Tab-separated table of C-alpha atoms in Angstrom:
chain	number	residue	atom	x	y	z
A	24	ALA	CA	82.339	79.129	48.267
A	25	GLN	CA	84.010	82.251	46.612
A	26	SER	CA	86.055	84.518	48.881
A	27	VAL	CA	88.097	87.840	48.829
A	28	THR	CA	91.390	88.856	50.458
A	29	GLN	CA	92.101	92.324	50.605
A	30	PRO	CA	95.770	92.038	52.617
A	31	ASP	CA	96.431	95.803	53.246
A	32	ILE	CA	94.434	96.399	56.454
A	33	HIS	CA	95.563	100.356	56.440
A	34	ILE	CA	97.410	102.041	53.973
A	35	THR	CA	98.645	106.054	54.034
A	36	VAL	CA	99.457	107.900	51.356
A	37	SER	CA	100.199	112.189	50.658
A	38	GLU	CA	97.380	113.771	49.003
A	39	GLY	CA	98.135	113.907	45.580
A	40	ALA	CA	100.546	111.043	45.656
A	41	SER	CA	98.982	107.998	43.407
A	42	LEU	CA	97.501	104.836	45.231
A	43	GLU	CA	96.402	101.425	44.333
A	44	LEU	CA	94.774	98.836	46.562
A	45	ARG	CA	94.744	95.356	46.448
A	46	CYS	CA	91.899	92.466	45.895
A	47	ASN	CA	92.332	88.971	45.489
A	48	TYR	CA	89.122	86.336	44.816
A	49	SER	CA	88.855	82.699	44.543
A	50	TYR	CA	85.942	81.775	42.644
A	51	GLY	CA	85.682	78.939	40.002
A	52	ALA	CA	84.895	81.135	37.265
A	53	THR	CA	84.722	85.037	36.712
A	54	PRO	CA	82.858	86.540	39.550
A	55	TYR	CA	80.712	90.113	39.265
A	56	LEU	CA	83.676	91.816	40.831
A	57	PHE	CA	82.317	95.122	43.340
A	58	TRP	CA	84.326	97.978	45.093
A	59	TYR	CA	82.599	100.202	47.769
A	60	VAL	CA	84.002	103.317	49.525
A	61	GLN	CA	82.344	103.967	53.061
A	62	SER	CA	82.950	107.235	54.752
A	63	PRO	CA	83.083	107.459	58.449
A	64	GLY	CA	79.930	106.765	59.967
A	65	GLN	CA	78.100	106.189	56.956
A	66	GLY	CA	76.965	103.076	54.364
A	67	LEU	CA	79.028	101.860	51.676
A	68	GLN	CA	78.648	103.626	48.341
A	69	LEU	CA	79.318	101.816	45.112
A	70	LEU	CA	82.542	103.037	43.189
A	71	LEU	CA	82.582	100.794	40.207
A	72	LYS	CA	81.786	97.640	38.982
A	73	TYR	CA	83.075	94.641	36.883
A	74	PHE	CA	80.806	91.972	34.894
A	75	SER	CA	82.638	91.548	31.291
A	76	GLY	CA	84.533	93.064	29.032
A	77	ASP	CA	86.572	95.493	28.640
A	78	THR	CA	89.245	94.307	31.959
A	79	LEU	CA	89.705	98.582	33.100
A	80	VAL	CA	86.542	99.552	34.883
A	81	GLN	CA	85.802	103.573	35.234
A	82	GLY	CA	84.445	104.342	38.276
A	83	ILE	CA	82.660	107.429	40.018
A	84	LYS	CA	85.272	109.645	41.753
A	85	GLY	CA	87.920	109.340	39.401
A	86	PHE	CA	88.799	105.616	40.459
A	87	GLU	CA	89.523	102.701	37.711
A	88	ALA	CA	89.663	99.188	38.891
A	89	GLU	CA	91.811	96.552	36.373
A	90	PHE	CA	90.907	92.685	36.326
A	91	LYS	CA	93.513	90.472	36.230
A	92	ARG	CA	92.024	86.487	36.004
A	93	SER	CA	95.168	85.055	35.171
A	94	GLN	CA	96.220	86.555	38.593
A	95	SER	CA	92.395	86.391	40.169
A	96	SER	CA	92.883	90.186	41.158
A	97	PHE	CA	90.656	92.933	40.779
A	98	ASN	CA	92.844	96.093	42.158
A	99	LEU	CA	91.705	99.847	42.960
A	100	ARG	CA	94.066	102.638	41.443
A	101	LYS	CA	93.787	106.264	41.471
A	102	PRO	CA	96.248	108.589	39.641
A	103	SER	CA	96.545	111.145	42.481
A	104	VAL	CA	94.684	110.809	46.034
A	105	HIS	CA	92.679	114.171	48.027
A	106	TRP	CA	92.263	114.217	51.082
A	107	SER	CA	88.592	113.711	50.625
A	108	ASP	CA	89.086	109.825	49.497
A	109	ALA	CA	90.427	108.693	52.992
A	110	ALA	CA	87.670	106.410	53.953
A	111	GLU	CA	87.369	102.146	54.276
A	112	TYR	CA	87.356	100.586	50.577
A	113	PHE	CA	85.859	97.198	50.451
A	114	CYS	CA	86.065	94.700	47.437
A	115	ALA	CA	83.250	92.414	47.133
A	116	VAL	CA	82.367	89.210	44.462
A	117	GLY	CA	78.829	88.267	43.538
A	118	ASP	CA	78.852	84.568	41.565
A	119	PRO	CA	76.637	84.993	38.343
A	120	ASN	CA	75.360	81.509	38.447
A	121	THR	CA	73.354	82.090	40.818
A	122	GLY	CA	70.004	83.497	39.577
A	123	THR	CA	67.922	86.445	41.871
A	124	ALA	CA	69.493	87.312	45.282
A	125	SER	CA	73.044	87.449	44.553
A	126	LYS	CA	74.443	87.446	47.462
A	127	LEU	CA	77.751	89.140	47.823
A	128	THR	CA	81.000	88.240	49.671
A	129	PHE	CA	83.023	91.234	50.715
A	130	GLY	CA	86.959	91.477	52.147
A	131	THR	CA	87.686	92.601	55.248
A	132	GLY	CA	88.187	96.326	54.444
A	133	THR	CA	91.618	98.563	53.604
A	134	ARG	CA	91.077	101.584	55.773
A	135	LEU	CA	92.908	104.756	53.535
A	136	GLN	CA	94.312	107.502	55.686
A	137	VAL	CA	95.610	110.615	53.428
A	138	THR	CA	98.180	112.772	54.611
A	139	LEU	CA	98.519	116.788	53.710
B	12	ASP	CA	67.949	108.639	44.039
B	13	VAL	CA	67.570	104.625	45.580
B	14	LYS	CA	67.251	104.932	49.524
B	15	VAL	CA	67.509	102.626	52.272
B	16	THR	CA	66.856	104.153	55.642
B	17	GLN	CA	67.567	102.292	58.659
B	18	SER	CA	65.584	103.313	61.322
B	19	SER	CA	68.207	104.544	63.995
B	20	ARG	CA	71.582	105.084	63.571
B	21	TYR	CA	72.612	104.371	67.160
B	22	LEU	CA	70.867	102.359	69.636
B	23	VAL	CA	71.838	101.087	73.311
B	24	LYS	CA	70.074	97.679	74.745
B	25	ARG	CA	70.471	95.834	77.622
B	26	THR	CA	71.644	91.783	77.655
B	27	GLY	CA	68.539	90.127	77.152
B	28	GLU	CA	66.100	92.564	75.733
B	29	LYS	CA	64.193	92.160	72.540
B	30	VAL	CA	65.802	94.271	69.458
B	31	PHE	CA	64.103	95.359	66.144
B	32	LEU	CA	66.065	97.126	63.501
B	33	GLU	CA	63.877	98.315	61.025
B	34	CYS	CA	64.926	98.919	57.082
B	35	VAL	CA	62.966	100.565	54.501
B	36	GLN	CA	63.341	100.858	50.485
B	37	ASP	CA	61.803	102.926	48.051
B	38	MET	CA	62.560	102.008	44.952
B	39	ASP	CA	60.257	98.626	44.927
B	40	HIS	CA	63.540	95.846	44.957
B	41	GLU	CA	62.696	92.908	45.073
B	42	ASN	CA	65.682	91.585	47.304
B	43	MET	CA	67.252	92.849	50.618
B	44	PHE	CA	69.849	91.940	52.995
B	45	TRP	CA	71.269	92.080	56.528
B	46	TYR	CA	74.587	92.134	57.312
B	47	ARG	CA	77.079	93.309	60.482
B	48	GLN	CA	80.217	95.052	60.034
B	49	ASP	CA	82.949	94.774	62.738
B	50	PRO	CA	86.147	95.589	62.857
B	51	GLY	CA	88.894	93.065	60.940
B	52	LEU	CA	86.002	90.971	59.579
B	53	GLY	CA	84.465	93.282	57.268
B	54	LEU	CA	81.102	92.509	56.318
B	55	ARG	CA	79.072	89.441	57.390
B	56	LEU	CA	75.893	88.285	55.273
B	57	ILE	CA	73.065	87.616	58.414
B	58	TYR	CA	70.020	86.862	56.457
B	59	PHE	CA	68.553	87.854	53.133
B	60	SER	CA	64.971	88.160	51.551
B	61	TYR	CA	64.288	87.586	47.834
B	62	ASP	CA	60.487	88.196	48.391
B	63	VAL	CA	57.949	89.440	50.546
B	64	LYS	CA	57.769	86.647	53.182
B	65	MET	CA	60.641	84.524	51.815
B	66	LYS	CA	63.901	84.863	54.065
B	67	GLU	CA	67.401	82.634	54.064
B	68	LYS	CA	70.346	82.541	55.838
B	69	GLY	CA	73.644	83.732	55.691
B	70	ASP	CA	76.513	83.147	56.819
B	71	ILE	CA	76.236	83.852	60.527
B	72	PRO	CA	72.397	83.733	61.096
B	73	GLU	CA	72.451	82.669	64.550
B	74	GLY	CA	70.929	84.930	67.377
B	75	TYR	CA	68.614	86.436	64.365
B	76	SER	CA	65.380	86.733	62.877
B	77	VAL	CA	64.247	88.575	60.247
B	78	SER	CA	60.893	89.673	59.060
B	79	ARG	CA	59.502	90.798	55.586
B	80	GLU	CA	55.520	91.573	55.742
B	81	LYS	CA	55.877	94.503	53.105
B	82	LYS	CA	58.161	94.525	49.702
B	83	GLU	CA	59.761	98.129	50.939
B	84	ARG	CA	60.437	96.426	54.848
B	85	PHE	CA	62.627	94.143	56.146
B	86	SER	CA	63.072	93.842	60.050
B	87	LEU	CA	66.403	92.361	61.568
B	88	ILE	CA	65.429	90.670	65.235
B	89	LEU	CA	67.720	90.358	68.307
B	90	GLU	CA	65.602	87.689	70.341
B	91	SER	CA	67.457	87.712	73.146
B	92	ALA	CA	70.297	90.786	73.171
B	93	SER	CA	73.650	89.629	74.036
B	94	THR	CA	77.313	92.075	74.200
B	95	ASN	CA	78.790	89.712	71.764
B	96	GLN	CA	76.003	91.681	68.840
B	97	THR	CA	77.255	95.184	69.744
B	98	SER	CA	77.799	95.917	66.152
B	99	MET	CA	77.554	98.436	63.328
B	100	TYR	CA	74.452	96.509	60.902
B	101	LEU	CA	74.032	97.093	57.672
B	102	CYS	CA	70.785	97.365	55.617
B	103	ALA	CA	71.284	96.945	51.837
B	104	SER	CA	68.459	96.037	48.586
B	105	SER	CA	68.636	95.276	44.489
B	106	PRO	CA	66.601	94.858	41.857
B	107	ASN	CA	65.506	91.081	41.062
B	108	GLY	CA	67.260	89.492	37.969
B	109	ARG	CA	71.377	89.159	38.150
B	110	ALA	CA	71.240	91.087	41.276
B	111	GLY	CA	74.763	91.626	40.436
B	112	ASN	CA	74.158	93.585	37.618
B	113	TYR	CA	73.522	96.394	39.866
B	114	GLY	CA	74.815	95.927	42.872
B	115	TYR	CA	73.872	97.251	46.034
B	116	THR	CA	72.281	99.986	47.783
B	117	PHE	CA	73.263	100.054	51.435
B	118	GLY	CA	71.123	102.173	54.385
B	119	SER	CA	73.640	104.239	56.580
B	120	GLY	CA	73.515	101.866	59.241
B	121	THR	CA	72.730	101.083	62.692
B	122	ARG	CA	75.297	101.107	65.557
B	123	LEU	CA	73.903	99.247	68.211
B	124	THR	CA	75.486	98.404	71.393
B	125	VAL	CA	74.225	95.729	73.770
B	126	VAL	CA	75.095	96.548	77.510
């Protein structure tokens, strides 16, 4: 079964600083990989996704993520954080081989705090 | 824009009550999902459905059931609510085929408190 680990429960960065959120997955092959963001009191919004091809993926709001097969990682990055990026971030994996309703498995989330 | 609407943002129910959480999507998606979200545990899949009247158990189905009588509507039912079902409940939908190709679209969530 697939699984996702987000080792950082809580991260604090200063506005304007760079950001990297870690995500490690466990799966026998290359899964589908996603990053979602959840603002307080809201549902989850898709930031970016990886299926195959170029290992560096660009998303919305200036985020990017890099798939590293050798490390089973899919870390999320942003070169300069804005105060509005304060939210909870979830990494998720999907099984490419399940056909129709592909279930996503989510990590436990990383809460990002941005200081001014 | 795809929209997934959950009928209630906040609910307070008593122990033992039968509780219905409703979710409606307007983009003709085949697949619908119910997750619960708890601090430190992330999102855990309760049930999902890939077609009308079809349902499959997720990782934590105990104490829950679902109903999908129409394609656009997926209901989560707590047969006899208990305090350990106090949580945030998130509904999501996705189109058919390789659902992972599209990711999910989530509703805003229902925060349920059982007292």
